PDB file of C-alpha atoms in Angstrom:
ATOM      1  CA  MET A 202     -20.726  -2.386  -5.119  1.00 36.00           C
ATOM      2  CA  ARG A 203     -18.380  -4.608  -3.080  1.00 43.00           C
ATOM      3  CA  GLY A 204     -16.784  -7.229  -5.249  1.00 46.00           C
ATOM      4  CA  GLN A 205     -17.392  -5.324  -8.494  1.00 47.00           C
ATOM      5  CA  PHE A 206     -14.270  -3.512  -9.524  1.00 46.00           C
ATOM      6  CA  CYS A 207     -14.541  -0.043 -10.975  1.00 49.00           C
ATOM      7  CA  ALA A 208     -10.947  -0.470 -12.116  1.00 56.00           C
ATOM      8  CA  PRO A 209     -10.711  -3.714 -14.130  1.00 55.00           C
ATOM      9  CA  ILE A 210      -8.116  -6.370 -13.495  1.00 60.00           C
ATOM     10  CA  ASP A 211      -6.577  -7.976 -16.551  1.00 58.00           C
ATOM     11  CA  ASN A 212      -4.556 -11.180 -16.363  1.00 54.00           C
ATOM     12  CA  THR A 213      -2.196 -10.662 -19.281  1.00 55.00           C
ATOM     13  CA  LYS A 214       1.564 -10.550 -18.825  1.00 57.00           C
ATOM     14  CA  ASP A 215       1.617  -7.224 -20.641  1.00 51.00           C
ATOM     15  CA  GLY A 216      -1.566  -6.044 -18.957  1.00 53.00           C
ATOM     16  CA  TYR A 217      -1.709  -2.645 -17.421  1.00 49.00           C
ATOM     17  CA  ASP A 218      -4.136  -3.597 -14.713  1.00 81.00           C
ATOM     18  CA  TRP A 219      -3.903  -1.457 -11.612  1.00 83.00           C
ATOM     19  CA  PRO A 220      -2.695  -4.099  -9.112  1.00 86.00           C
ATOM     20  CA  ARG A 221       0.226  -4.952 -11.399  1.00 86.00           C
ATOM     21  CA  LEU A 222       1.069  -1.278 -11.886  1.00 87.00           C
ATOM     22  CA  ILE A 223       0.852  -0.604  -8.145  1.00 88.00           C
ATOM     23  CA  GLY A 224       3.167  -3.553  -7.545  1.00 88.00           C
ATOM     24  CA  ARG A 225       5.700  -2.315 -10.081  1.00 87.00           C
ATOM     25  CA  LEU A 226       5.688   1.184  -8.656  1.00 86.00           C
ATOM     26  CA  LEU A 227       6.015   0.040  -5.052  1.00 86.00           C
ATOM     27  CA  LYS A 228       8.748  -2.442  -5.978  1.00 85.00           C
ATOM     28  CA  GLN A 229      10.790   0.455  -7.369  1.00 81.00           C
ATOM     29  CA  HIS A 230      10.407   2.435  -4.150  1.00 77.00           C
ATOM     30  CA  PHE A 231      10.340  -0.244  -1.476  1.00 73.00           C
ATOM     31  CA  GLY A 232      11.853  -3.330  -3.096  1.00 68.00           C
ATOM     32  CA  THR A 233      14.626  -5.491  -1.795  1.00 56.00           C
ATOM     33  CA  SER A 234      16.950  -2.578  -1.033  1.00 55.00           C
ATOM     34  CA  ARG A 235      14.846  -1.457   1.922  1.00 59.00           C
ATOM     35  CA  ALA A 236      15.428   2.147   0.968  1.00 59.00           C
ATOM     36  CA  LEU A 237      13.630   3.381   4.062  1.00 59.00           C
ATOM     37  CA  GLN A 238      16.482   2.157   6.252  1.00 60.00           C
ATOM     38  CA  GLN A 239      18.685   4.854   4.736  1.00 64.00           C
ATOM     39  CA  LEU A 240      15.981   7.515   4.785  1.00 65.00           C
ATOM     40  CA  GLN A 241      17.073  10.695   6.495  1.00 66.00           C
ATOM     41  CA  VAL A 242      14.325  13.182   7.258  1.00 65.00           C
ATOM     42  CA  GLU A 243      14.798  16.769   8.296  1.00 68.00           C
ATOM     43  CA  GLN A 244      13.760  17.463  11.872  1.00 73.00           C
ATOM     44  CA  ASP A 245      10.945  19.522  10.445  1.00 72.00           C
ATOM     45  CA  GLU A 246       7.391  18.537  11.328  1.00 72.00           C
ATOM     46  CA  THR A 247       6.154  19.294   7.806  1.00 78.00           C
ATOM     47  CA  GLU A 248       8.781  17.038   6.241  1.00 76.00           C
ATOM     48  CA  GLN A 249       8.046  14.254   8.720  1.00 82.00           C
ATOM     49  CA  LYS A 250       4.326  14.458   7.954  1.00 87.00           C
ATOM     50  CA  ARG A 251       5.035  14.218   4.229  1.00 87.00           C
ATOM     51  CA  VAL A 252       6.964  11.013   4.852  1.00 84.00           C
ATOM     52  CA  MET A 253       4.042   9.636   6.897  1.00 87.00           C
ATOM     53  CA  GLU A 254       1.619  10.528   4.106  1.00 92.00           C
ATOM     54  CA  TYR A 255       3.814   8.779   1.562  1.00 88.00           C
ATOM     55  CA  LEU A 256       4.087   5.691   3.765  1.00 88.00           C
ATOM     56  CA  ALA A 257       0.344   5.564   4.414  1.00 92.00           C
ATOM     57  CA  LEU A 258      -0.442   5.861   0.717  1.00 92.00           C
ATOM     58  CA  ALA A 259       2.101   3.201  -0.232  1.00 92.00           C
ATOM     59  CA  ASP A 260       0.935   0.790   2.481  1.00 93.00           C
ATOM     60  CA  TRP A 261      -2.721   1.303   1.619  1.00 93.00           C
ATOM     61  CA  ALA A 262      -2.058   0.819  -2.101  1.00 93.00           C
ATOM     62  CA  ALA A 263      -0.136  -2.405  -1.464  1.00 93.00           C
ATOM     63  CA  ARG A 264      -2.919  -3.816   0.700  1.00 91.00           C
ATOM     64  CA  ALA A 265      -5.560  -2.732  -1.832  1.00 91.00           C
ATOM     65  CA  ALA A 266      -3.695  -4.469  -4.649  1.00 91.00           C
ATOM     66  CA  VAL A 267      -3.462  -7.671  -2.583  1.00 92.00           C
ATOM     67  CA  GLN A 268      -7.192  -7.582  -1.826  1.00 89.00           C
ATOM     68  CA  ALA A 269      -8.010  -6.973  -5.496  1.00 87.00           C
ATOM     69  CA  VAL A 270      -6.058  -9.994  -6.710  1.00 88.00           C
ATOM     70  CA  LYS A 271      -7.451 -12.188  -3.927  1.00 88.00           C
ATOM     71  CA  ALA A 272     -10.969 -11.305  -5.060  1.00 83.00           C
ATOM     72  CA  ASN A 273     -10.316 -11.953  -8.747  1.00 82.00           C
ATOM     73  CA  PRO A 274      -9.460 -15.514  -9.818  1.00 81.00           C
ATOM     74  CA  LYS A 275      -7.990 -14.216 -13.087  1.00 79.00           C
ATOM     75  CA  ALA A 276      -5.259 -12.384 -11.189  1.00 81.00           C
ATOM     76  CA  LEU A 277      -4.013 -15.172  -8.916  1.00 82.00           C
ATOM     77  CA  GLU A 278      -0.517 -15.120 -10.446  1.00 87.00           C
ATOM     78  CA  LEU A 279      -0.053 -11.655  -8.948  1.00 88.00           C
ATOM     79  CA  ARG A 280      -1.032 -12.729  -5.447  1.00 90.00           C
ATOM     80  CA  GLY A 281       2.321 -14.084  -4.224  1.00 92.00           C
ATOM     81  CA  PRO A 282       4.479 -11.205  -5.453  1.00 92.00           C
ATOM     82  CA  LEU A 283       2.044  -8.576  -4.172  1.00 93.00           C
ATOM     83  CA  GLU A 284       1.667 -10.273  -0.780  1.00 94.00           C
ATOM     84  CA  GLY A 285       5.447 -10.411  -0.413  1.00 92.00           C
ATOM     85  CA  LEU A 286       5.786  -6.769  -1.353  1.00 91.00           C
ATOM     86  CA  ALA A 287       3.006  -5.719   1.038  1.00 92.00           C
ATOM     87  CA  LYS A 288       4.609  -7.685   3.873  1.00 92.00           C
ATOM     88  CA  ALA A 289       8.055  -6.170   3.226  1.00 87.00           C
ATOM     89  CA  LEU A 290       6.550  -2.700   3.038  1.00 88.00           C
ATOM     90  CA  GLN A 291       4.654  -3.243   6.294  1.00 90.00           C
ATOM     91  CA  SER A 292       7.846  -4.205   8.102  1.00 87.00           C
ATOM     92  CA  GLN A 293       9.554  -1.065   6.798  1.00 83.00           C
ATOM     93  CA  VAL A 294       6.591   1.081   7.849  1.00 87.00           C
ATOM     94  CA  SER A 295       6.646  -0.480  11.327  1.00 89.00           C
ATOM     95  CA  MET A 296      10.351   0.249  11.588  1.00 84.00           C
ATOM     96  CA  ILE A 297       9.828   3.911  10.633  1.00 83.00           C
ATOM     97  CA  LEU A 298       6.832   4.421  12.924  1.00 86.00           C
ATOM     98  CA  GLY A 299       8.524   2.655  15.825  1.00 86.00           C
ATOM     99  CA  ASP A 300       6.806   3.208  19.156  1.00 87.00           C
ATOM    100  CA  VAL A 301       5.955   6.869  18.607  1.00 87.00           C
ATOM    101  CA  ALA A 302       2.264   7.062  19.515  1.00 93.00           C
ATOM    102  CA  GLU A 303       1.727  10.397  17.768  1.00 92.00           C
ATOM    103  CA  ASP A 304       3.169   9.071  14.506  1.00 90.00           C
ATOM    104  CA  LYS A 305       1.081   5.906  14.715  1.00 92.00           C
ATOM    105  CA  HIS A 306      -2.049   7.957  15.344  1.00 94.00           C
ATOM    106  CA  TYR A 307      -1.379  10.259  12.377  1.00 94.00           C
ATOM    107  CA  PHE A 308      -0.652   7.231  10.167  1.00 93.00           C
ATOM    108  CA  ALA A 309      -3.933   5.597  11.240  1.00 93.00           C
ATOM    109  CA  GLN A 310      -5.858   8.787  10.460  1.00 95.00           C
ATOM    110  CA  LEU A 311      -4.341   8.945   6.985  1.00 94.00           C
ATOM    111  CA  TYR A 312      -5.083   5.283   6.423  1.00 90.00           C
ATOM    112  CA  THR A 313      -8.722   5.750   7.411  1.00 92.00           C
ATOM    113  CA  LYS A 314      -9.100   8.686   5.028  1.00 94.00           C
ATOM    114  CA  LEU A 315      -7.619   6.674   2.158  1.00 93.00           C
ATOM    115  CA  ASP A 316      -9.931   3.777   2.943  1.00 89.00           C
ATOM    116  CA  GLU A 317     -12.993   6.015   3.065  1.00 89.00           C
ATOM    117  CA  ARG A 318     -12.101   7.699  -0.188  1.00 90.00           C
ATOM    118  CA  PHE A 319     -11.003   4.791  -2.356  1.00 88.00           C
ATOM    119  CA  SER A 320     -12.129   1.381  -1.070  1.00 85.00           C
ATOM    120  CA  ILE A 321     -15.731   1.675  -2.229  1.00 82.00           C
ATOM    121  CA  ARG A 322     -14.659   2.984  -5.634  1.00 81.00           C
ATOM    122  CA  LEU A 323     -12.398  -0.028  -6.067  1.00 81.00           C
ATOM    123  CA  GLY A 324     -14.889  -2.476  -4.578  1.00 78.00           C
ATOM    124  CA  LEU A 325     -12.502  -3.480  -1.803  1.00 79.00           C
ATOM    125  CA  GLN A 326     -12.274  -3.888   1.919  1.00 72.00           C
ATOM    126  CA  VAL A 327      -8.660  -3.077   2.674  1.00 64.00           C
ATOM    127  CA  PRO A 328      -7.352  -4.543   5.948  1.00 64.00           C
ATOM    128  CA  LYS A 329      -6.481  -1.911   8.518  1.00 67.00           C
ATOM    129  CA  ALA A 330      -2.862  -1.110   9.189  1.00 64.00           C
ATOM    130  CA  ASN A 331      -1.449  -2.610  12.370  1.00 59.00           C
TER     131      ASN A 331
END
């Protein structure tokens, strides 16, 4: 199934293909404002885990969208913007995770679960988070 997308990619400016939609959504949350720098999280383990889950999902989705457009010649115009967004998001994620081994481990576990659940369905091999 690798290379065959279950979710089609359309190359129209008004297309509602999933990589474009993922990019638009992530741009709203993680765009140029670097909203995560102002993020204040309660010192509650449950709240902190929710933030990690959100970050893992966002990072995985950004990387998946980049891989999808790289694999589809019709979607090359999306490659640059999505790569830039994924890179900016990764730097924000790294800043939030810092050097806390427990947080990095939990993030990696979440990432693996997302990969196992969705990469085959989308026909992708999403690069692992750093």
